[in-house]
XYZ file of C-alpha atoms in Angstrom:
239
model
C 0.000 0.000 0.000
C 2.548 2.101 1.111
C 4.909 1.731 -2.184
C 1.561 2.455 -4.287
C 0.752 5.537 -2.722
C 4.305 6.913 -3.466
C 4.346 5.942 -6.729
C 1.190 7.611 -7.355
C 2.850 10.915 -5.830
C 5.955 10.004 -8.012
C 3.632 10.277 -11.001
C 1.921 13.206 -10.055
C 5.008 15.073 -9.041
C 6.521 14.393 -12.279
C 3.532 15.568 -14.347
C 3.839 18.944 -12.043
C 7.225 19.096 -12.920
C 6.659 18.547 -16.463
C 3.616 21.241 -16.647
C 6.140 23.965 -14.215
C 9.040 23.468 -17.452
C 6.260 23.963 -19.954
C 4.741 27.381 -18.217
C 8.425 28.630 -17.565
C 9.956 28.048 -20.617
C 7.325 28.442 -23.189
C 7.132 31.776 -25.309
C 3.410 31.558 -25.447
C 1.844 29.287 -22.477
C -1.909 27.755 -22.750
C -3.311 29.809 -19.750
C -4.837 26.667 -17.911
C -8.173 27.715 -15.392
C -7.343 31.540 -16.010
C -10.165 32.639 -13.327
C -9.916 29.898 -11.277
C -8.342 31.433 -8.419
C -11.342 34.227 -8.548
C -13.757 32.217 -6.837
C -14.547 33.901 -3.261
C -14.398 29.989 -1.719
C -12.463 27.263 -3.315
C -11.575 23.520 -2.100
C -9.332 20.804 -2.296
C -7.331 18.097 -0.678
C -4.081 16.771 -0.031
C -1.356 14.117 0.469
C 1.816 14.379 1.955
C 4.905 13.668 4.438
C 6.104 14.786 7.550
C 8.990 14.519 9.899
C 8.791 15.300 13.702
C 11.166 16.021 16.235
C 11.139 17.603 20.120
C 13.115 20.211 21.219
C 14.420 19.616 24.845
C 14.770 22.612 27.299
C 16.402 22.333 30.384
C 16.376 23.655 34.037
C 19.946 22.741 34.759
C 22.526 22.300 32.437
C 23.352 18.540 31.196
C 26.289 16.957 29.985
C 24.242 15.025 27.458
C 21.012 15.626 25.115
C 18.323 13.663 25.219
C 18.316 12.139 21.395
C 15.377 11.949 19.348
C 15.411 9.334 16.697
C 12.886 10.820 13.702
C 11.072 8.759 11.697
C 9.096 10.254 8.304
C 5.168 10.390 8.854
C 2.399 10.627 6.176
C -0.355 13.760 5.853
C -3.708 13.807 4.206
C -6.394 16.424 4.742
C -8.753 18.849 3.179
C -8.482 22.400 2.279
C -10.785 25.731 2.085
C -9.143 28.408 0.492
C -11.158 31.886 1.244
C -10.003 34.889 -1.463
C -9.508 37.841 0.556
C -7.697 39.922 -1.889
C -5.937 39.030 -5.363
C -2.672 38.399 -3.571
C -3.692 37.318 -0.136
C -6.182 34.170 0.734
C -7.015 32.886 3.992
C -6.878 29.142 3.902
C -7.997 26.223 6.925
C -5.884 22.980 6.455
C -7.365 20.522 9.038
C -5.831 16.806 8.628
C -4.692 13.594 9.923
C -0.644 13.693 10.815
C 0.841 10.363 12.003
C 4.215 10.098 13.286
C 6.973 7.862 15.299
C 9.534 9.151 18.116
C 12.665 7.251 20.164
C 13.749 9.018 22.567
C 16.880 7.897 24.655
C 17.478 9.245 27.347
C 20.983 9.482 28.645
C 22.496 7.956 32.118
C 20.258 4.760 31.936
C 21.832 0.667 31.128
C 18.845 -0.974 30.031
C 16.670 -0.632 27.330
C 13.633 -1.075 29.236
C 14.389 2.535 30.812
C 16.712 4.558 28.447
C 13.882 4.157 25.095
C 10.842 5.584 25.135
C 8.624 5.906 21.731
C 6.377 8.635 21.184
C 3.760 7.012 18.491
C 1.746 10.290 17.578
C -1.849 10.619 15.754
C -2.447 14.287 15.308
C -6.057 15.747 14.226
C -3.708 18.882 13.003
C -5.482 22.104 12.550
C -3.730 25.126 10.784
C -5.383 28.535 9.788
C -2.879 30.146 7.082
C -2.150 32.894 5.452
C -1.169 32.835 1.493
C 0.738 35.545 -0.268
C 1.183 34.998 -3.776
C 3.467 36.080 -6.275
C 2.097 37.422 -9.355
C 0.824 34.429 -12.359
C 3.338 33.777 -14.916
C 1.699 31.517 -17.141
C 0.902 28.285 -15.265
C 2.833 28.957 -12.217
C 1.760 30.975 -9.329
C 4.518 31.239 -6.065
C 3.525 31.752 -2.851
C 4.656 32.162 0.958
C 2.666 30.886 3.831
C 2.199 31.466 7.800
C 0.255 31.067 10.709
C -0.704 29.529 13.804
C -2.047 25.823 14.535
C -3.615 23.858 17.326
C -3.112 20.088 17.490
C -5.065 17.342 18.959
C -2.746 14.610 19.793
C -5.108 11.158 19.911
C -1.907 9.103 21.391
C -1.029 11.391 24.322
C -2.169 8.957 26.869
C -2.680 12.210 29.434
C -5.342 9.859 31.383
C -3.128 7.514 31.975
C -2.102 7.217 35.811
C 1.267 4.945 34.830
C 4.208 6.873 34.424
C 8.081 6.551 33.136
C 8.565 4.393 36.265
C 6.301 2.021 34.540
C 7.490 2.263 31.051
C 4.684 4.901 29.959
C 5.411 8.247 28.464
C 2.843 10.836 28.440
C 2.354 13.907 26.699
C -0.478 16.840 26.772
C -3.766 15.932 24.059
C -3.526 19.914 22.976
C -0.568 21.846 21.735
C -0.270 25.103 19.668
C 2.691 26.071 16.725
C 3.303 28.596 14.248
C 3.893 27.775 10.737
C 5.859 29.336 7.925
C 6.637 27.995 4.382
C 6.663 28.334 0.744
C 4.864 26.246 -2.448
C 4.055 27.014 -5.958
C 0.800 26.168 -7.653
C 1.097 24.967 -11.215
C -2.064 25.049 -13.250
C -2.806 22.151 -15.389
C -5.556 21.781 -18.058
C -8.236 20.297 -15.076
C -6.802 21.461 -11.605
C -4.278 23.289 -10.156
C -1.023 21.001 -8.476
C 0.347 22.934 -5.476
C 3.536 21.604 -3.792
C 4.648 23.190 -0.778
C 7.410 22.524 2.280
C 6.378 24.076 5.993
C 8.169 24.396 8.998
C 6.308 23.819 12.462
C 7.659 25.334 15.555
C 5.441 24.231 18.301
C 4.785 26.992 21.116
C 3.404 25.411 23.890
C 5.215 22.487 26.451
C 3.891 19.024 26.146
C 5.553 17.212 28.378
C 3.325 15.609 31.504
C 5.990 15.599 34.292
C 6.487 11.621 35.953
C 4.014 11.413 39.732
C 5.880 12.028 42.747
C 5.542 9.627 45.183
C 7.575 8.622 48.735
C 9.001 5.505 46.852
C 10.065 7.883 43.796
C 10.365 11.477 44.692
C 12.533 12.470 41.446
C 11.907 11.399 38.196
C 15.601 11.200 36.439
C 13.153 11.208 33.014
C 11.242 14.206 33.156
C 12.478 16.208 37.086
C 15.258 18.271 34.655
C 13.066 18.966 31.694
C 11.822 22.702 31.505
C 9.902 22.207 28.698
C 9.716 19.889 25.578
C 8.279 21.254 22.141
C 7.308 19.663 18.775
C 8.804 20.757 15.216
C 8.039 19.535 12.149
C 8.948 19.505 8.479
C 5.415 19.114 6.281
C 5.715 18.185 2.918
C 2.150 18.090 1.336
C 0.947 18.131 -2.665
C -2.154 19.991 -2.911
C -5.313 19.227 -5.129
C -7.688 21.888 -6.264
């Protein structure tokens, strides 16, 4: 399943590609869905990948990092794209962002104690603002930003087990601010739009290990100050 959907994004992407040389190099371009991008409210969808990592505060300085082993994730979602001005749309991304996490944490002997994964199902929801370039031909750049709030469906927050018992937990809600760039490419039927984001999360999401008179210091989570996702998205966009 997994090799089919990339060779279907393989095939798209190379169309795009092929379409983008066309537009740029052409002395007189087809104009391809010339008032398409007119509409007040437009939709689409999209596929894509990701790659998420944490960035590790700390309250006292440590001789070692806790090291995050990144895996690459997959994206889908839907998109409404609101025309607030010729060169500046409003757009709502909401989607479906799966990703895997090691962490190993320093100081420890056994596996069983040093590794921790971090499996993460995000309901990801991004409000953005596009500024495009001017249309030349079939290609349109553009530059995008804004802020996000994530749902994370994995974050076991309810659970009462802790790193003592093998269990890592993380807060359900975080927030982030996105920036990135992408280029739609009109073809004859819709318009291809791949784009690359960076995700700097803004909120801690770390849920701090249970004190207790058997453990009153957690060596996992006592030194952590705060602990914040980022992400490189990769999505292709269908309108």
């Amino acid at each position: 399943m997994k090799k089919t959907v990339v060779l279907i994004l393989l095939v798209l992407s190379a169309q795009g590609h092929s379409q983008f040389a066309k537009s740029m190099f052409s002395k007189d371009p087809i104009i391809n869905l010339e008032n398409w991008q007119k509409q007040r409210l437009y939709f689409g969808y999209y596929l894509g990948f990701n790659s998420f990592d944490f960035k590790f505060d700390y309250k006292n300085v440590v001789q070692q990092d806790i090291q995050v082993k990144k895996t690459t994730g997959f994206n889908v979602g839907v998109v409404a794209d609101l025309r607030l001005q010729e060169y500046l749309n409003l757009r709502f991304e909401p989607g479906l962002y799966y990703t895997k996490r090691n962490l190993y944490f320093p100081n420890f002997t056994s596996e069983s104690d040093y590794l921790r994964e971090v499996n993460s199902t995000y309901i990801h929801f991004p409000l953005l603002l596009k500024f495009s370039a001017l249309r030349t031909g079939n290609i349109r750049p553009y530059l995008t930003g804004g802020l996000s709030t994530t749902l994370n469906l994995s974050s076991n927050s309810k659970s009462k087990d802790d790193n003592f018992e093998g269990k890592f937990r993380v807060k359900p809600w975080t927030t982030a601010y996105e920036i990135g760039f992408g280029i739609d490419i009109f073809s004859e039927y819709f318009i291809f739009s791949p784009s690359i984001r960076g995700m700097f999360g803004l909120s801690d999401e770390l849920i701090r290990d249970n004190k207790t008179p058997e453990n009153p210091n957690s060596p996992w989570t006592d030194n952590i100050d705060s602990m914040k996702s980022r992400a490189i998205l990769i999505n292709f966009t269908f309108h």
